[in-house]
PDB file of C-alpha atoms in Angstrom:
ATOM      1  CA  MET A 271      20.774  33.443  22.369  1.00 48.00           C
ATOM      2  CA  GLU A 272      20.371  31.059  25.299  1.00 48.00           C
ATOM      3  CA  VAL A 273      16.609  31.652  25.289  1.00 45.00           C
ATOM      4  CA  VAL A 274      16.420  30.829  21.564  1.00 41.00           C
ATOM      5  CA  ILE A 275      18.355  27.606  22.119  1.00 42.00           C
ATOM      6  CA  ASN A 276      16.006  26.628  24.959  1.00 49.00           C
ATOM      7  CA  VAL A 277      12.944  27.323  22.818  1.00 42.00           C
ATOM      8  CA  LEU A 278      14.357  25.266  19.963  1.00 44.00           C
ATOM      9  CA  GLY A 279      15.029  22.451  22.386  1.00 50.00           C
ATOM     10  CA  ILE A 280      11.452  22.534  23.628  1.00 43.00           C
ATOM     11  CA  LEU A 281      10.140  22.505  20.051  1.00 46.00           C
ATOM     12  CA  ARG A 282      12.409  19.599  19.175  1.00 46.00           C
ATOM     13  CA  ASP A 283      11.209  17.601  22.183  1.00 45.00           C
ATOM     14  CA  SER A 284       7.593  18.416  21.357  1.00 43.00           C
ATOM     15  CA  LEU A 285       7.996  17.215  17.785  1.00 45.00           C
ATOM     16  CA  HIS A 286       9.681  14.038  19.020  1.00 42.00           C
ATOM     17  CA  TYR A 287       6.760  13.427  21.367  1.00 39.00           C
ATOM     18  CA  TYR A 288       4.283  14.040  18.546  1.00 40.00           C
ATOM     19  CA  ARG A 289       6.005  11.441  16.384  1.00 41.00           C
ATOM     20  CA  GLU A 290       5.972   8.928  19.225  1.00 39.00           C
ATOM     21  CA  VAL A 291       2.270   9.182  19.917  1.00 37.00           C
ATOM     22  CA  ARG A 292       1.211   9.504  16.278  1.00 76.00           C
ATOM     23  CA  LEU A 293       2.894   6.635  14.516  1.00 93.00           C
ATOM     24  CA  ILE A 294       2.384   6.064  10.818  1.00 98.00           C
ATOM     25  CA  ILE A 295       2.263   2.428   9.761  1.00 99.00           C
ATOM     26  CA  ASP A 296       2.337   1.553   6.062  1.00 99.00           C
ATOM     27  CA  THR A 297       0.690  -1.864   5.830  1.00 99.00           C
ATOM     28  CA  HIS A 298       1.310  -2.440   2.119  1.00 98.00           C
ATOM     29  CA  ILE A 299       4.910  -2.448   0.828  1.00 98.00           C
ATOM     30  CA  HIS A 300       6.390  -4.628  -1.935  1.00 97.00           C
ATOM     31  CA  ILE A 301       9.878  -5.788  -2.850  1.00 95.00           C
ATOM     32  CA  PRO A 302      10.484  -5.826  -6.647  1.00 94.00           C
ATOM     33  CA  ASN A 303      10.557  -9.341  -8.109  1.00 91.00           C
ATOM     34  CA  GLU A 304      13.633  -8.410 -10.112  1.00 91.00           C
ATOM     35  CA  TRP A 305      15.617  -7.946  -6.909  1.00 93.00           C
ATOM     36  CA  ILE A 306      15.218 -11.628  -6.117  1.00 91.00           C
ATOM     37  CA  LYS A 307      16.414 -12.582  -9.594  1.00 89.00           C
ATOM     38  CA  SER A 308      19.337 -10.194  -9.236  1.00 93.00           C
ATOM     39  CA  SER A 309      20.218 -11.581  -5.785  1.00 94.00           C
ATOM     40  CA  VAL A 310      20.001  -8.205  -4.045  1.00 96.00           C
ATOM     41  CA  HIS A 311      21.189  -8.739  -0.469  1.00 98.00           C
ATOM     42  CA  PRO A 312      18.431  -8.521   2.182  1.00 98.00           C
ATOM     43  CA  ARG A 313      20.492  -5.934   4.077  1.00 98.00           C
ATOM     44  CA  GLU A 314      20.356  -3.605   1.066  1.00 97.00           C
ATOM     45  CA  VAL A 315      16.596  -4.090   0.815  1.00 97.00           C
ATOM     46  CA  ALA A 316      16.215  -3.137   4.478  1.00 98.00           C
ATOM     47  CA  GLU A 317      18.409  -0.071   3.997  1.00 98.00           C
ATOM     48  CA  ARG A 318      16.434   1.061   0.953  1.00 96.00           C
ATOM     49  CA  LEU A 319      13.178   0.587   2.825  1.00 97.00           C
ATOM     50  CA  ILE A 320      14.350   2.588   5.832  1.00 98.00           C
ATOM     51  CA  GLU A 321      15.488   5.368   3.484  1.00 97.00           C
ATOM     52  CA  PHE A 322      12.061   5.415   1.823  1.00 97.00           C
ATOM     53  CA  MET A 323      10.346   5.425   5.223  1.00 98.00           C
ATOM     54  CA  TYR A 324      12.456   8.340   6.430  1.00 98.00           C
ATOM     55  CA  GLU A 325      11.627  10.366   3.321  1.00 96.00           C
ATOM     56  CA  SER A 326       7.913   9.558   3.629  1.00 97.00           C
ATOM     57  CA  GLY A 327       7.493  10.009   7.385  1.00 97.00           C
ATOM     58  CA  ILE A 328       6.665   6.337   7.990  1.00 98.00           C
ATOM     59  CA  ASP A 329       7.539   4.705  11.307  1.00 98.00           C
ATOM     60  CA  VAL A 330       6.740   1.057  10.570  1.00 99.00           C
ATOM     61  CA  ALA A 331       6.328  -0.712   7.218  1.00 99.00           C
ATOM     62  CA  VAL A 332       4.744  -4.085   6.478  1.00 99.00           C
ATOM     63  CA  ILE A 333       6.337  -6.104   3.666  1.00 99.00           C
ATOM     64  CA  LEU A 334       3.832  -8.083   1.583  1.00 98.00           C
ATOM     65  CA  PRO A 335       5.472 -10.773  -0.576  1.00 98.00           C
ATOM     66  CA  ILE A 336       3.636 -12.707  -3.276  1.00 96.00           C
ATOM     67  CA  ALA A 337       4.507 -16.397  -3.566  1.00 97.00           C
ATOM     68  CA  PRO A 338       6.263 -17.961  -5.357  1.00 95.00           C
ATOM     69  CA  TYR A 339       8.178 -14.884  -6.547  1.00 94.00           C
ATOM     70  CA  ILE A 340       9.284 -13.518  -3.156  1.00 96.00           C
ATOM     71  CA  PRO A 341      10.281 -16.345  -0.745  1.00 97.00           C
ATOM     72  CA  ASN A 342       9.206 -16.148   2.874  1.00 99.00           C
ATOM     73  CA  ASP A 343      12.775 -16.769   4.006  1.00 98.00           C
ATOM     74  CA  TYR A 344      13.920 -13.712   2.069  1.00 98.00           C
ATOM     75  CA  VAL A 345      11.328 -11.540   3.823  1.00 99.00           C
ATOM     76  CA  TYR A 346      12.474 -12.922   7.171  1.00 99.00           C
ATOM     77  CA  LYS A 347      16.077 -11.981   6.392  1.00 98.00           C
ATOM     78  CA  VAL A 348      15.107  -8.443   5.341  1.00 98.00           C
ATOM     79  CA  VAL A 349      13.096  -7.894   8.522  1.00 99.00           C
ATOM     80  CA  SER A 350      15.914  -9.273  10.695  1.00 99.00           C
ATOM     81  CA  TYR A 351      18.046  -6.212   9.852  1.00 98.00           C
ATOM     82  CA  GLU A 352      15.393  -3.746  11.100  1.00 98.00           C
ATOM     83  CA  PRO A 353      13.054  -5.747  13.366  1.00 98.00           C
ATOM     84  CA  LYS A 354      11.677  -2.688  15.173  1.00 97.00           C
ATOM     85  CA  ARG A 355      10.613  -0.888  12.009  1.00 98.00           C
ATOM     86  CA  LEU A 356       9.891  -3.646   9.492  1.00 99.00           C
ATOM     87  CA  VAL A 357       7.147  -6.261   9.743  1.00 99.00           C
ATOM     88  CA  GLY A 358       7.098  -9.255   7.422  1.00 99.00           C
ATOM     89  CA  PHE A 359       4.084 -11.139   6.107  1.00 99.00           C
ATOM     90  CA  ALA A 360       4.176 -14.601   4.563  1.00 99.00           C
ATOM     91  CA  SER A 361       2.678 -15.662   1.245  1.00 99.00           C
ATOM     92  CA  VAL A 362       1.655 -19.084  -0.058  1.00 99.00           C
ATOM     93  CA  VAL A 363      -0.033 -20.347  -3.204  1.00 97.00           C
ATOM     94  CA  PRO A 364      -3.191 -21.801  -1.615  1.00 97.00           C
ATOM     95  CA  ASN A 365      -3.585 -24.802  -3.914  1.00 93.00           C
ATOM     96  CA  PRO A 366      -2.929 -27.537  -2.775  1.00 96.00           C
ATOM     97  CA  ALA A 367      -4.057 -26.556   0.682  1.00 97.00           C
ATOM     98  CA  ASP A 368      -1.992 -29.095   2.627  1.00 98.00           C
ATOM     99  CA  VAL A 369       1.270 -27.814   1.136  1.00 98.00           C
ATOM    100  CA  ALA A 370       0.207 -24.192   1.618  1.00 99.00           C
ATOM    101  CA  ILE A 371      -0.793 -24.752   5.243  1.00 99.00           C
ATOM    102  CA  SER A 372       2.476 -26.514   6.032  1.00 99.00           C
ATOM    103  CA  GLU A 373       4.492 -23.592   4.640  1.00 99.00           C
ATOM    104  CA  LEU A 374       2.268 -21.042   6.359  1.00 99.00           C
ATOM    105  CA  ARG A 375       2.796 -22.717   9.727  1.00 99.00           C
ATOM    106  CA  ARG A 376       6.553 -22.734   9.175  1.00 99.00           C
ATOM    107  CA  ALA A 377       6.601 -19.071   8.148  1.00 99.00           C
ATOM    108  CA  ILE A 378       4.603 -17.977  11.190  1.00 99.00           C
ATOM    109  CA  LYS A 379       5.945 -20.301  13.882  1.00 99.00           C
ATOM    110  CA  ASP A 380       9.580 -20.676  12.781  1.00 99.00           C
ATOM    111  CA  LEU A 381      10.269 -17.423  10.924  1.00 99.00           C
ATOM    112  CA  GLY A 382       8.076 -15.190  13.061  1.00 98.00           C
ATOM    113  CA  LEU A 383       6.206 -13.569  10.158  1.00 99.00           C
ATOM    114  CA  LYS A 384       3.040 -11.755  11.201  1.00 98.00           C
ATOM    115  CA  GLY A 385       0.382 -12.329   8.551  1.00 99.00           C
ATOM    116  CA  LEU A 386      -0.523 -13.755   5.146  1.00 99.00           C
ATOM    117  CA  LYS A 387      -0.737 -12.102   1.719  1.00 99.00           C
ATOM    118  CA  LEU A 388      -2.781 -13.601  -1.123  1.00 97.00           C
ATOM    119  CA  HIS A 389      -3.183 -12.274  -4.669  1.00 94.00           C
ATOM    120  CA  PRO A 390      -5.719 -14.156  -6.853  1.00 92.00           C
ATOM    121  CA  GLY A 391      -4.645 -12.501 -10.125  1.00 87.00           C
ATOM    122  CA  ILE A 392      -0.897 -13.048  -9.819  1.00 90.00           C
ATOM    123  CA  GLN A 393      -1.127 -16.411  -8.060  1.00 91.00           C
ATOM    124  CA  GLY A 394      -3.833 -17.698 -10.398  1.00 88.00           C
ATOM    125  CA  PHE A 395      -6.630 -18.896  -8.115  1.00 90.00           C
ATOM    126  CA  CYS A 396     -10.290 -18.161  -7.412  1.00 89.00           C
ATOM    127  CA  ILE A 397     -10.960 -17.014  -3.874  1.00 90.00           C
ATOM    128  CA  ARG A 398     -14.082 -19.171  -3.630  1.00 89.00           C
ATOM    129  CA  HIS A 399     -12.003 -22.368  -4.071  1.00 92.00           C
ATOM    130  CA  PRO A 400     -12.205 -24.756  -1.065  1.00 95.00           C
ATOM    131  CA  HIS A 401      -8.402 -24.774  -0.777  1.00 97.00           C
ATOM    132  CA  VAL A 402      -8.435 -21.020  -0.199  1.00 97.00           C
ATOM    133  CA  VAL A 403     -11.014 -21.382   2.560  1.00 97.00           C
ATOM    134  CA  LYS A 404      -8.870 -24.032   4.271  1.00 98.00           C
ATOM    135  CA  VAL A 405      -5.846 -21.730   4.205  1.00 99.00           C
ATOM    136  CA  LEU A 406      -7.922 -18.843   5.568  1.00 98.00           C
ATOM    137  CA  LYS A 407      -9.214 -20.989   8.419  1.00 98.00           C
ATOM    138  CA  GLU A 408      -5.649 -22.006   9.259  1.00 99.00           C
ATOM    139  CA  ALA A 409      -4.665 -18.339   9.376  1.00 99.00           C
ATOM    140  CA  GLY A 410      -7.477 -17.794  11.859  1.00 98.00           C
ATOM    141  CA  GLU A 411      -6.199 -20.624  14.040  1.00 99.00           C
ATOM    142  CA  LEU A 412      -2.712 -19.121  13.891  1.00 99.00           C
ATOM    143  CA  GLY A 413      -4.144 -15.772  14.949  1.00 98.00           C
ATOM    144  CA  ILE A 414      -2.827 -13.815  11.961  1.00 99.00           C
ATOM    145  CA  PRO A 415      -4.545 -11.381   9.555  1.00 99.00           C
ATOM    146  CA  VAL A 416      -4.835 -12.092   5.830  1.00 99.00           C
ATOM    147  CA  VAL A 417      -4.422  -9.366   3.195  1.00 99.00           C
ATOM    148  CA  ILE A 418      -6.171 -10.237  -0.087  1.00 97.00           C
ATOM    149  CA  HIS A 419      -5.871  -8.240  -3.297  1.00 95.00           C
ATOM    150  CA  ALA A 420      -9.293  -6.806  -4.113  1.00 94.00           C
ATOM    151  CA  MET A 421      -9.619  -4.427  -7.029  1.00 87.00           C
ATOM    152  CA  LYS A 422     -12.790  -4.846  -9.033  1.00 76.00           C
ATOM    153  CA  GLY A 423     -12.323  -4.522 -12.786  1.00 64.00           C
ATOM    154  CA  ASP A 424      -8.893  -2.913 -12.475  1.00 52.00           C
ATOM    155  CA  LEU A 425      -5.502  -4.615 -12.738  1.00 51.00           C
ATOM    156  CA  SER A 426      -3.566  -1.359 -12.731  1.00 44.00           C
ATOM    157  CA  THR A 427      -1.911  -1.546  -9.310  1.00 47.00           C
ATOM    158  CA  LEU A 428       1.789  -0.882  -9.133  1.00 46.00           C
ATOM    159  CA  TYR A 429       2.580  -4.532  -8.575  1.00 46.00           C
ATOM    160  CA  PHE A 430       0.786  -5.518 -11.769  1.00 46.00           C
ATOM    161  CA  LYS A 431       2.641  -2.805 -13.653  1.00 45.00           C
ATOM    162  CA  SER A 432       6.033  -3.801 -12.266  1.00 45.00           C
ATOM    163  CA  THR A 433       5.898  -7.567 -12.541  1.00 49.00           C
ATOM    164  CA  LYS A 434       6.886  -9.325 -15.726  1.00 46.00           C
ATOM    165  CA  GLU A 435       5.263 -12.545 -14.592  1.00 48.00           C
ATOM    166  CA  HIS A 436       2.042 -13.749 -16.180  1.00 46.00           C
ATOM    167  CA  THR A 437      -1.020 -12.277 -14.517  1.00 47.00           C
ATOM    168  CA  LEU A 438      -4.636 -13.294 -14.822  1.00 47.00           C
ATOM    169  CA  PRO A 439      -7.779 -11.169 -14.757  1.00 47.00           C
ATOM    170  CA  THR A 440      -9.435 -12.222 -11.512  1.00 51.00           C
ATOM    171  CA  PRO A 441     -12.807 -13.900 -12.170  1.00 51.00           C
ATOM    172  CA  ASP A 442     -13.937 -13.350  -8.599  1.00 64.00           C
ATOM    173  CA  ARG A 443     -17.210 -11.553  -8.011  1.00 84.00           C
ATOM    174  CA  ILE A 444     -18.200  -9.377  -5.071  1.00 89.00           C
ATOM    175  CA  GLU A 445     -20.333 -12.311  -3.907  1.00 90.00           C
ATOM    176  CA  ASP A 446     -17.172 -14.403  -3.601  1.00 90.00           C
ATOM    177  CA  TYR A 447     -15.495 -11.779  -1.424  1.00 94.00           C
ATOM    178  CA  ASP A 448     -18.682 -11.631   0.639  1.00 94.00           C
ATOM    179  CA  LEU A 449     -18.598 -15.405   1.097  1.00 93.00           C
ATOM    180  CA  LEU A 450     -15.098 -15.662   2.589  1.00 94.00           C
ATOM    181  CA  PRO A 451     -15.665 -13.892   5.921  1.00 95.00           C
ATOM    182  CA  ALA A 452     -18.678 -16.110   6.585  1.00 95.00           C
ATOM    183  CA  LEU A 453     -16.737 -19.294   5.772  1.00 96.00           C
ATOM    184  CA  ALA A 454     -13.772 -18.210   7.926  1.00 97.00           C
ATOM    185  CA  PRO A 455     -15.424 -16.116  10.653  1.00 97.00           C
ATOM    186  CA  GLU A 456     -12.467 -16.384  13.050  1.00 97.00           C
ATOM    187  CA  THR A 457     -10.035 -14.955  10.500  1.00 99.00           C
ATOM    188  CA  THR A 458      -9.274 -11.251  10.164  1.00 99.00           C
ATOM    189  CA  ILE A 459      -9.386 -10.425   6.448  1.00 99.00           C
ATOM    190  CA  ILE A 460      -8.108  -7.159   4.979  1.00 99.00           C
ATOM    191  CA  TYR A 461      -9.237  -6.446   1.424  1.00 98.00           C
ATOM    192  CA  ALA A 462      -6.500  -4.417  -0.252  1.00 97.00           C
ATOM    193  CA  HIS A 463      -7.152  -1.256  -2.272  1.00 96.00           C
ATOM    194  CA  MET A 464     -10.695  -0.859  -0.824  1.00 96.00           C
ATOM    195  CA  GLY A 465     -11.970  -2.755  -3.857  1.00 94.00           C
ATOM    196  CA  GLY A 466     -10.555  -0.209  -6.293  1.00 93.00           C
ATOM    197  CA  LEU A 467     -12.085   2.826  -7.956  1.00 92.00           C
ATOM    198  CA  PHE A 468     -14.814   0.713  -9.553  1.00 91.00           C
ATOM    199  CA  GLY A 469     -15.654  -1.356  -6.492  1.00 93.00           C
ATOM    200  CA  PHE A 470     -15.008   0.636  -3.334  1.00 96.00           C
ATOM    201  CA  ARG A 471     -18.686   1.300  -2.632  1.00 96.00           C
ATOM    202  CA  GLU A 472     -19.522  -2.411  -2.821  1.00 96.00           C
ATOM    203  CA  PHE A 473     -16.548  -3.374  -0.676  1.00 97.00           C
ATOM    204  CA  MET A 474     -17.470  -0.790   1.941  1.00 98.00           C
ATOM    205  CA  CYS A 475     -20.955  -2.297   2.096  1.00 97.00           C
ATOM    206  CA  LEU A 476     -19.374  -5.728   2.387  1.00 96.00           C
ATOM    207  CA  ALA A 477     -17.115  -4.592   5.236  1.00 98.00           C
ATOM    208  CA  ALA A 478     -20.115  -3.121   7.039  1.00 98.00           C
ATOM    209  CA  GLY A 479     -21.755  -6.544   7.070  1.00 96.00           C
ATOM    210  CA  HIS A 480     -18.840  -8.519   8.516  1.00 98.00           C
ATOM    211  CA  PRO A 481     -16.997  -7.783  11.776  1.00 98.00           C
ATOM    212  CA  ASN A 482     -13.862  -9.576  10.541  1.00 98.00           C
ATOM    213  CA  ILE A 483     -13.469  -7.573   7.308  1.00 98.00           C
ATOM    214  CA  TYR A 484     -11.272  -4.476   6.970  1.00 99.00           C
ATOM    215  CA  LEU A 485     -10.067  -2.397   4.006  1.00 99.00           C
ATOM    216  CA  ASP A 486      -6.620  -1.060   3.190  1.00 98.00           C
ATOM    217  CA  THR A 487      -6.392   2.277   1.408  1.00 98.00           C
ATOM    218  CA  SER A 488      -3.406   1.515  -0.828  1.00 97.00           C
ATOM    219  CA  TYR A 489      -3.251   2.872  -4.383  1.00 94.00           C
ATOM    220  CA  SER A 490      -7.003   3.430  -4.739  1.00 96.00           C
ATOM    221  CA  LEU A 491      -7.012   6.250  -2.192  1.00 97.00           C
ATOM    222  CA  VAL A 492      -5.508   8.544  -4.820  1.00 97.00           C
ATOM    223  CA  THR A 493      -7.718   7.461  -7.721  1.00 95.00           C
ATOM    224  CA  ILE A 494     -10.892   7.615  -5.628  1.00 97.00           C
ATOM    225  CA  VAL A 495     -10.135  11.124  -4.336  1.00 98.00           C
ATOM    226  CA  GLU A 496      -9.343  12.291  -7.865  1.00 97.00           C
ATOM    227  CA  GLU A 497     -12.650  10.862  -9.090  1.00 96.00           C
ATOM    228  CA  ILE A 498     -15.142  11.794  -6.348  1.00 98.00           C
ATOM    229  CA  GLY A 499     -13.255  14.295  -4.169  1.00 98.00           C
ATOM    230  CA  ALA A 500     -12.013  14.180  -0.590  1.00 98.00           C
ATOM    231  CA  ASP A 501     -15.331  15.381   0.858  1.00 98.00           C
ATOM    232  CA  ARG A 502     -17.322  12.457  -0.513  1.00 98.00           C
ATOM    233  CA  LEU A 503     -14.663   9.917   0.441  1.00 98.00           C
ATOM    234  CA  SER A 504     -14.695  11.287   3.994  1.00 98.00           C
ATOM    235  CA  THR A 505     -18.458  10.796   4.080  1.00 98.00           C
ATOM    236  CA  TYR A 506     -18.079   7.158   3.045  1.00 98.00           C
ATOM    237  CA  ILE A 507     -15.384   6.571   5.680  1.00 98.00           C
ATOM    238  CA  LYS A 508     -17.479   8.233   8.404  1.00 98.00           C
ATOM    239  CA  HIS A 509     -20.483   6.134   7.443  1.00 98.00           C
ATOM    240  CA  LEU A 510     -18.571   2.834   7.602  1.00 98.00           C
ATOM    241  CA  GLY A 511     -16.340   3.856  10.503  1.00 98.00           C
ATOM    242  CA  ALA A 512     -12.660   4.773  10.603  1.00 99.00           C
ATOM    243  CA  ASP A 513     -11.998   1.612  12.609  1.00 98.00           C
ATOM    244  CA  LYS A 514     -12.504  -0.385   9.395  1.00 99.00           C
ATOM    245  CA  PHE A 515      -9.533   1.090   7.482  1.00 99.00           C
ATOM    246  CA  VAL A 516      -5.760   0.674   7.547  1.00 99.00           C
ATOM    247  CA  PHE A 517      -3.314   2.845   5.643  1.00 99.00           C
ATOM    248  CA  GLY A 518      -1.162   1.248   2.957  1.00 98.00           C
ATOM    249  CA  SER A 519       0.729   2.745   0.024  1.00 98.00           C
ATOM    250  CA  ASP A 520       1.379  -0.185  -2.368  1.00 96.00           C
ATOM    251  CA  HIS A 521       4.925   1.210  -2.608  1.00 95.00           C
ATOM    252  CA  ILE A 522       7.487  -0.745  -4.607  1.00 94.00           C
ATOM    253  CA  ILE A 523      11.078   0.255  -3.949  1.00 88.00           C
ATOM    254  CA  GLY A 524      12.373   2.392  -6.801  1.00 86.00           C
ATOM    255  CA  LEU A 525       9.291   1.992  -8.990  1.00 90.00           C
ATOM    256  CA  THR A 526       6.562   4.144  -7.447  1.00 91.00           C
ATOM    257  CA  PRO A 527       5.743   7.343  -9.401  1.00 92.00           C
ATOM    258  CA  LYS A 528       5.582  10.625  -7.481  1.00 92.00           C
ATOM    259  CA  TRP A 529       1.860  11.111  -8.070  1.00 93.00           C
ATOM    260  CA  LEU A 530       1.256   7.885  -6.125  1.00 94.00           C
ATOM    261  CA  SER A 531       3.916   8.363  -3.457  1.00 96.00           C
ATOM    262  CA  ALA A 532       3.330   7.213   0.105  1.00 98.00           C
ATOM    263  CA  LYS A 533       3.836  10.782   1.274  1.00 97.00           C
ATOM    264  CA  ARG A 534       1.014  12.001  -0.954  1.00 97.00           C
ATOM    265  CA  GLN A 535      -1.285   9.252   0.291  1.00 98.00           C
ATOM    266  CA  ILE A 536      -0.453  10.093   3.913  1.00 98.00           C
ATOM    267  CA  ASP A 537      -1.156  13.773   3.250  1.00 98.00           C
ATOM    268  CA  ILE A 538      -4.534  12.891   1.733  1.00 98.00           C
ATOM    269  CA  ILE A 539      -5.552  11.024   4.886  1.00 98.00           C
ATOM    270  CA  LYS A 540      -4.228  13.759   7.170  1.00 97.00           C
ATOM    271  CA  THR A 541      -6.293  16.387   5.341  1.00 97.00           C
ATOM    272  CA  LEU A 542      -9.534  14.456   4.830  1.00 98.00           C
ATOM    273  CA  PRO A 543     -12.278  16.926   5.808  1.00 97.00           C
ATOM    274  CA  GLY A 544     -14.720  15.952   8.510  1.00 93.00           C
ATOM    275  CA  LEU A 545     -12.542  13.294  10.125  1.00 97.00           C
ATOM    276  CA  SER A 546     -11.297  13.889  13.646  1.00 97.00           C
ATOM    277  CA  ASP A 547      -7.635  13.545  14.598  1.00 96.00           C
ATOM    278  CA  GLU A 548      -8.558  10.352  16.431  1.00 97.00           C
ATOM    279  CA  GLU A 549     -10.178   8.873  13.315  1.00 98.00           C
ATOM    280  CA  LYS A 550      -7.184   9.763  11.163  1.00 98.00           C
ATOM    281  CA  GLU A 551      -4.861   8.204  13.718  1.00 98.00           C
ATOM    282  CA  LEU A 552      -6.898   4.993  13.647  1.00 98.00           C
ATOM    283  CA  ILE A 553      -6.417   4.780   9.879  1.00 99.00           C
ATOM    284  CA  LEU A 554      -2.735   5.724   9.918  1.00 99.00           C
ATOM    285  CA  SER A 555      -1.669   3.441  12.760  1.00 98.00           C
ATOM    286  CA  GLY A 556      -4.189   2.514  15.435  1.00 98.00           C
ATOM    287  CA  ASN A 557      -6.078  -0.160  13.533  1.00 99.00           C
ATOM    288  CA  ALA A 558      -2.895  -1.715  12.143  1.00 98.00           C
ATOM    289  CA  LYS A 559      -1.368  -1.928  15.617  1.00 98.00           C
ATOM    290  CA  LYS A 560      -4.394  -3.884  16.802  1.00 97.00           C
ATOM    291  CA  LEU A 561      -4.932  -6.134  13.775  1.00 98.00           C
ATOM    292  CA  MET A 562      -1.260  -6.919  13.138  1.00 97.00           C
ATOM    293  CA  LYS A 563      -0.156  -6.885  16.788  1.00 94.00           C
ATOM    294  CA  ILE A 564       2.431  -4.173  16.124  1.00 94.00           C
ATOM    295  CA  LYS A 565       3.965  -2.736  19.285  1.00 83.00           C
TER     296      LYS A 565
END
């Protein structure tokens, strides 16, 4: 009996060590807009997020708000309840640029938020607008990454489905997304959703041409694998390089269907054929730790 207990203890310690060295960071989490309208307390949001993370095997989660619907101060309050496991990004409507830059500086310097989230469709702007470029350059000066929604020809992300606010089909072309990294070369830009099922090949080519461009796997990981298979996706990732991808789920508390769960998306990455353990770890945590300065 004593031997069994000792063995179990060793296994427990080994598993604990494994979790410590192989963190999973979800870089794409949303808070439902309705929770703001319903005045859900930030502590409850933090508790619900930690519960979701425990169920999904996630160590650190990055909250991406979308201005003006989720205030930066609200994100700050949520993160303050679990500062070791939750990371908050800021969001601003980039037009007019002077107002956006002022709020971005406050959110980063005063609130301690770690990045910027922009969504052309929901926020109603074209990414090629000069105001957007000014905001991106400011983000570069602040030393923070910028996550930009990028899903060619597809508005079917969970956030679009959950929000009741007016959304616009984004008129941006791949050329516009290709222009941004050249106009703001000092800014780290992460294009969310890998460009979507209908644009991931183009966005991977775009990322290959710019050292400051990265792709997050959220939502589209599932649809791409279902369409072309895990083998072909692995080939694309190997060709571009695993150091160009960060894992994200696009999870919205209480609204994400099981077929698109974070756990399923994590399992897809863990079982991608042809990728080494080191490459998978880069996608699941290593790249995010570097780009978002997560300890």
